[in-house]
PDB file of C-alpha atoms in Angstrom:
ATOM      1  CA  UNK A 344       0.000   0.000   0.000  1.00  0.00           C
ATOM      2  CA  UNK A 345       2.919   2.612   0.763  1.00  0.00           C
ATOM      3  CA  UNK A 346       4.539   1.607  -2.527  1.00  0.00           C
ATOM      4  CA  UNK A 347       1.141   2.907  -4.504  1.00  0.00           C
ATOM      5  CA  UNK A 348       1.044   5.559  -2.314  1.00  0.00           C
ATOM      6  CA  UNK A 349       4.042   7.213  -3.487  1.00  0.00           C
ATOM      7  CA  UNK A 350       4.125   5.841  -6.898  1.00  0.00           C
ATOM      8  CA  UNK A 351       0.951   8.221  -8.161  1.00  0.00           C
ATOM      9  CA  UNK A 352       2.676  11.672  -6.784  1.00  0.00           C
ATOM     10  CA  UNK A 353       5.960  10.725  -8.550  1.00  0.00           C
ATOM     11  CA  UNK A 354       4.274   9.602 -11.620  1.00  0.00           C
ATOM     12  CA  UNK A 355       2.594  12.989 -11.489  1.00  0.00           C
ATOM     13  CA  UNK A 356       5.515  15.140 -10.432  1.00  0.00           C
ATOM     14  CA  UNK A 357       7.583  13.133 -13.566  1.00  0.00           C
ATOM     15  CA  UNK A 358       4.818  14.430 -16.428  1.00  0.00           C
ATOM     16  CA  UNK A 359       5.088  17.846 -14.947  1.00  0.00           C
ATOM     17  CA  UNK A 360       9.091  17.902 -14.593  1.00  0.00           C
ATOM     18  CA  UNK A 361       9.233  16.558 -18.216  1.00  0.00           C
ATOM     19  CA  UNK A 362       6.568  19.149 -19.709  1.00  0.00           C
ATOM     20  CA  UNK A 363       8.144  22.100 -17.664  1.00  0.00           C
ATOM     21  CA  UNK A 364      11.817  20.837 -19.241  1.00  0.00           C
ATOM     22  CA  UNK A 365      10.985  20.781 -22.396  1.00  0.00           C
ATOM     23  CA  UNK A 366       9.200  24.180 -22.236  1.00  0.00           C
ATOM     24  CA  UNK A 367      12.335  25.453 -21.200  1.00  0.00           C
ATOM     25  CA  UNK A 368      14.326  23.973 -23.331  1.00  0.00           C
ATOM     26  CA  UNK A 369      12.405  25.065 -26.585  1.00  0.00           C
ATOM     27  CA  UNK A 370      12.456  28.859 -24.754  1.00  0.00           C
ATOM     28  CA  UNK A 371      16.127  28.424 -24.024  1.00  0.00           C
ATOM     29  CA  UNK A 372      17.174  26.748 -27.446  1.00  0.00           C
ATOM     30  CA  UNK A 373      15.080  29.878 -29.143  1.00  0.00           C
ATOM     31  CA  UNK A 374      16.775  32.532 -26.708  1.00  0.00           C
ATOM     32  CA  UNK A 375      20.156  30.871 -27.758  1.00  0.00           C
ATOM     33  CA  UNK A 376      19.073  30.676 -31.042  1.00  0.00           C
ATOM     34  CA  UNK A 377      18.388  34.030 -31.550  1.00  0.00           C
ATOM     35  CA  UNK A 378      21.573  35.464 -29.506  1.00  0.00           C
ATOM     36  CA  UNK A 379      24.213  33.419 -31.747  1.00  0.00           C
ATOM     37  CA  UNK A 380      22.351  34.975 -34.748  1.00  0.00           C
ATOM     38  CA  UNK A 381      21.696  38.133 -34.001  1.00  0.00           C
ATOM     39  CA  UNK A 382      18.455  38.210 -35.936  1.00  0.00           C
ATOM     40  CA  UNK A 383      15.559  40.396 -34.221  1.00  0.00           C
ATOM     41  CA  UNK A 384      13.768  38.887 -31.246  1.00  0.00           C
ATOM     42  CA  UNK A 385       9.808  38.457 -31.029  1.00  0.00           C
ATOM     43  CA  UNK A 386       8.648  40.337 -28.299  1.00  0.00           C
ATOM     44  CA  UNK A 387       5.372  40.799 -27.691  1.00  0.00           C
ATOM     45  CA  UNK A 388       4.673  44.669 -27.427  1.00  0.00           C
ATOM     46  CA  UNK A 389       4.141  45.948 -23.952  1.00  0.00           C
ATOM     47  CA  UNK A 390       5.287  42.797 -22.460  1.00  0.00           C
ATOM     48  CA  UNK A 391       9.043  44.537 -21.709  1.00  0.00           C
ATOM     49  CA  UNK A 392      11.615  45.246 -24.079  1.00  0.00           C
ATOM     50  CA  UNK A 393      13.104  41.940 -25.122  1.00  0.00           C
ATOM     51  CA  UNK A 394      16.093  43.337 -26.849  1.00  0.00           C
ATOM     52  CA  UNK A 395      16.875  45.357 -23.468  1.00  0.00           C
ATOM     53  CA  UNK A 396      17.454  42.435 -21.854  1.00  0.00           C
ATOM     54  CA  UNK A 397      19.060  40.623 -24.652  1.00  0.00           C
ATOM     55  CA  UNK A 398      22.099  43.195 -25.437  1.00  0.00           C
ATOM     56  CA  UNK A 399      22.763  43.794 -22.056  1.00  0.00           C
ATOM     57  CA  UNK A 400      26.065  42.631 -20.638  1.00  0.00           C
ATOM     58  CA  UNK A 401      23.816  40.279 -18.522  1.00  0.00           C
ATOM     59  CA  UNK A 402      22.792  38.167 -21.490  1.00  0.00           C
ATOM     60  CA  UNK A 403      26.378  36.236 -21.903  1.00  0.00           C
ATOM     61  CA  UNK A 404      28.635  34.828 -19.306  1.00  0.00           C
ATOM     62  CA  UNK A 405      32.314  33.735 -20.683  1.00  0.00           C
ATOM     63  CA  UNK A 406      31.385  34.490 -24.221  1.00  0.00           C
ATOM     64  CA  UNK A 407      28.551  32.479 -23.684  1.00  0.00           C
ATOM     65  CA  UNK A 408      24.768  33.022 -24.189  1.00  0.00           C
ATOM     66  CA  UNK A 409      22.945  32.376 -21.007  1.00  0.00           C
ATOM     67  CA  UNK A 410      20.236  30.751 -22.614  1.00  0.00           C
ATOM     68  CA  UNK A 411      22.762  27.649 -23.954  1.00  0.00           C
ATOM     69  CA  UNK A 412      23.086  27.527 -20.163  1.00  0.00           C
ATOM     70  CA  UNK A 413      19.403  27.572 -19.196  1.00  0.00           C
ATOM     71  CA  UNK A 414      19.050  25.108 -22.482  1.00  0.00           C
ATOM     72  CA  UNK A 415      21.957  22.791 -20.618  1.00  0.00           C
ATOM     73  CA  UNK A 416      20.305  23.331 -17.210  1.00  0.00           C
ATOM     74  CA  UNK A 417      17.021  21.901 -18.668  1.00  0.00           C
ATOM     75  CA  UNK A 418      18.670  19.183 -20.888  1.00  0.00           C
ATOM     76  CA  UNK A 419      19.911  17.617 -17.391  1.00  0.00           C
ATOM     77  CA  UNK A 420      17.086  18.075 -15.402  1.00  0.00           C
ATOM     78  CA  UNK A 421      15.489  16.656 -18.440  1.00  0.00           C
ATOM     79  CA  UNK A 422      17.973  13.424 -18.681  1.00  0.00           C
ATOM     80  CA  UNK A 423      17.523  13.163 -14.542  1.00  0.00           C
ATOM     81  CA  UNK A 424      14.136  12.719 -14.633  1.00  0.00           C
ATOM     82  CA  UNK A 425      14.110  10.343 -17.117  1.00  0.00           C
ATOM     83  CA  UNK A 426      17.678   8.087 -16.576  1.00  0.00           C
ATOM     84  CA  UNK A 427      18.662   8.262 -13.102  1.00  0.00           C
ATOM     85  CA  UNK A 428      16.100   5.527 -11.933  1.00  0.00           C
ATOM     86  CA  UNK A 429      17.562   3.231 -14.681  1.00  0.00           C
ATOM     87  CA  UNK A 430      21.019   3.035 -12.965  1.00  0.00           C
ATOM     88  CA  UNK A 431      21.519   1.199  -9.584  1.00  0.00           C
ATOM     89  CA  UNK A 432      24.680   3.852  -8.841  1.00  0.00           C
ATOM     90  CA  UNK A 433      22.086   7.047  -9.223  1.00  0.00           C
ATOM     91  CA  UNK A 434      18.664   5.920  -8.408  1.00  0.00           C
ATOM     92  CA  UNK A 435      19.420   6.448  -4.268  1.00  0.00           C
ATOM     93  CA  UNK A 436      20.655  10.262  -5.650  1.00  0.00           C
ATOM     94  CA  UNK A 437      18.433  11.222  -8.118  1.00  0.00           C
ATOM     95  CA  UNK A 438      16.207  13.064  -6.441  1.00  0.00           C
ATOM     96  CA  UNK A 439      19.131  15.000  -5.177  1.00  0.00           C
ATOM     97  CA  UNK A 440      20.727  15.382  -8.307  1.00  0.00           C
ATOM     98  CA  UNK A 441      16.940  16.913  -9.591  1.00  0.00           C
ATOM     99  CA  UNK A 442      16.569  18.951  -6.743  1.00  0.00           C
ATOM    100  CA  UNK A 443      20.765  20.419  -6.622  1.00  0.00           C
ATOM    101  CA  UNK A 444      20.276  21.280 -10.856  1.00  0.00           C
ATOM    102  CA  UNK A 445      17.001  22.731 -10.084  1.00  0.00           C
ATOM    103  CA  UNK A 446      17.882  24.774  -7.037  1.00  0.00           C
ATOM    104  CA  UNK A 447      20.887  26.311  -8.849  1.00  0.00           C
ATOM    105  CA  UNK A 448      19.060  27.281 -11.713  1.00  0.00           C
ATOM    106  CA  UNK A 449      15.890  28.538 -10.280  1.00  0.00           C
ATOM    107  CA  UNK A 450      18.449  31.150  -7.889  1.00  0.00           C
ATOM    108  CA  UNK A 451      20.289  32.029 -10.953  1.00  0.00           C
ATOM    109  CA  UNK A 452      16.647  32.773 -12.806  1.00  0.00           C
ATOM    110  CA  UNK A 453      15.761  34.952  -9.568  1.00  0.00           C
ATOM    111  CA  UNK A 454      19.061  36.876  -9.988  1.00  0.00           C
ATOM    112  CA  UNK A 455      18.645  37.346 -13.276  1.00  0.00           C
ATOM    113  CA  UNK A 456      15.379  38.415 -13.425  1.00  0.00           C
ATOM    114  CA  UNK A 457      16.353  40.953 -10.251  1.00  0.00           C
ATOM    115  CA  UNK A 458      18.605  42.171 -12.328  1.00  0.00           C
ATOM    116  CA  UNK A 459      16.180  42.624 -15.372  1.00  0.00           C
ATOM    117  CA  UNK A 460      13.817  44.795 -12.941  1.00  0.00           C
ATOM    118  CA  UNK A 461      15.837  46.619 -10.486  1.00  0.00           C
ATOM    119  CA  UNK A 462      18.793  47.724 -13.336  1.00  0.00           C
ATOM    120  CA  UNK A 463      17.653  47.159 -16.419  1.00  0.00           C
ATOM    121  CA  UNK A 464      14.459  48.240 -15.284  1.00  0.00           C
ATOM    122  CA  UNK A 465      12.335  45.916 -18.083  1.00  0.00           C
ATOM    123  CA  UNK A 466      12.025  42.028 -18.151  1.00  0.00           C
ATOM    124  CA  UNK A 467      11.748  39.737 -21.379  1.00  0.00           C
ATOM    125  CA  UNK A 468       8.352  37.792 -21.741  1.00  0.00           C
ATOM    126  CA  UNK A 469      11.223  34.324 -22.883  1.00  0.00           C
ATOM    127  CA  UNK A 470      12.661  35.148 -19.886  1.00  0.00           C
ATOM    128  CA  UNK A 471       9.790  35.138 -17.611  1.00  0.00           C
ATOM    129  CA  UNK A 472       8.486  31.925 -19.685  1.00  0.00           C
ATOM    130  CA  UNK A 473      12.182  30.147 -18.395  1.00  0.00           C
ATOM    131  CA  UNK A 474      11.754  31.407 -14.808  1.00  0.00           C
ATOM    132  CA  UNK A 475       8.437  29.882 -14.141  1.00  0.00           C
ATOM    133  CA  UNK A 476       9.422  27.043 -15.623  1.00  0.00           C
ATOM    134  CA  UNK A 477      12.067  26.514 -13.389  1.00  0.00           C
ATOM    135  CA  UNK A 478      10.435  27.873 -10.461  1.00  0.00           C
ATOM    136  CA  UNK A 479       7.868  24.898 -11.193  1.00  0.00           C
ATOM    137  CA  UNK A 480      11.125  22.029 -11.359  1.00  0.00           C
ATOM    138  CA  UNK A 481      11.762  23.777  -8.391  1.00  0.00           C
ATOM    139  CA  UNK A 482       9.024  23.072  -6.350  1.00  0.00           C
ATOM    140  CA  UNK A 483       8.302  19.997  -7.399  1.00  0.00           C
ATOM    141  CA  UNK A 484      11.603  18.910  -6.357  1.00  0.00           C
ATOM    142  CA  UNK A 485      11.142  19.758  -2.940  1.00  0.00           C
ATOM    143  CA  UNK A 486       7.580  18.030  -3.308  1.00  0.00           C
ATOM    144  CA  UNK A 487       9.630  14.430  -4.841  1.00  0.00           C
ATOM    145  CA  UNK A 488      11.741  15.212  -1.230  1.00  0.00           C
ATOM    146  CA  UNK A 489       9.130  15.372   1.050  1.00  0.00           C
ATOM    147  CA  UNK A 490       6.835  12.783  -0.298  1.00  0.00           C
ATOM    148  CA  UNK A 491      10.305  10.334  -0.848  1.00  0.00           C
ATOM    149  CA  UNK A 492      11.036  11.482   2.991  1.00  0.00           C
ATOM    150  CA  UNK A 493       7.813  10.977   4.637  1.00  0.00           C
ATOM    151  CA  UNK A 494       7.068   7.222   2.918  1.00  0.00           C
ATOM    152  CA  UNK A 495      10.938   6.614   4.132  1.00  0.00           C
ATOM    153  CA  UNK A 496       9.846   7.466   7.955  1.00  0.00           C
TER     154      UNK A 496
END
């Protein structure tokens, strides 16, 4: 009975992890996309100014576009979610693993998108798509702990 019990929630939490993941990594992919290129970015008008955001000095770390690492953040949550059980040496981790990548990325998303409103003083609609995607991971990481915790007890 406590095997069923838990097996429904992490079923569920698994669809949403994998939707949410590959949300974010079509956003990211298109934000990376678009940066590499330099062709114009969609932004819907009034919803910020995209291209703020976009050229600012924010938008790249090391040469490279933040979005490829959003996109690489997303590709491993992605191949977490979907892998880690499959392997004897990760399946005791992998819900630490999830819940490590997604902590890290959903405080970089925060900063980021502090940044975007307190200096930059706009936001970008992709970005705000790849922060509540990740704020989602996020919390359903926590949920996979508790749930994994309290069946443990």
């Amino acid at each position: 009975m406590v095997q069923t019990l838990q097996e429904r929630p992490r079923k569920i939490s698994k669809w949403i992890i994998l939707a949410a993941s590959i949300i974010g990594m079509l956003d990211a992919g298109y934000l990376t996309f678009i940066k590499l290129t330099k062709i114009p970015i969609y932004c819907t008008p009034g919803l910020g100014d995209c291209d703020v955001v976009n050229a600012s000095r924010w938008s790249e770390l090391w040469g490279i576009p933040i979005a490829a690492y959003g996109f690489a953040t997303y590709l491993a949550i992605f191949l977490i979610i979907t892998l880690a059980d499959r392997f004897k040496a990760t399946r005791a981790y992998a819900d630490l693993m999830f819940f490590a990548v997604s902590f890290m990325g959903f405080l970089y998303s925060v900063y980021l998108n502090i940044i975007g409103l307190t200096i930059l003083k706009t936001f970008c609609q992709w970005c705000v798509v790849s922060f509540t995607m990740i704020t989602t991971i996020f919390i359903v990481s926590i949920f996979r702990l508790v749930v994994k915790s309290a069946v443990q007890k």
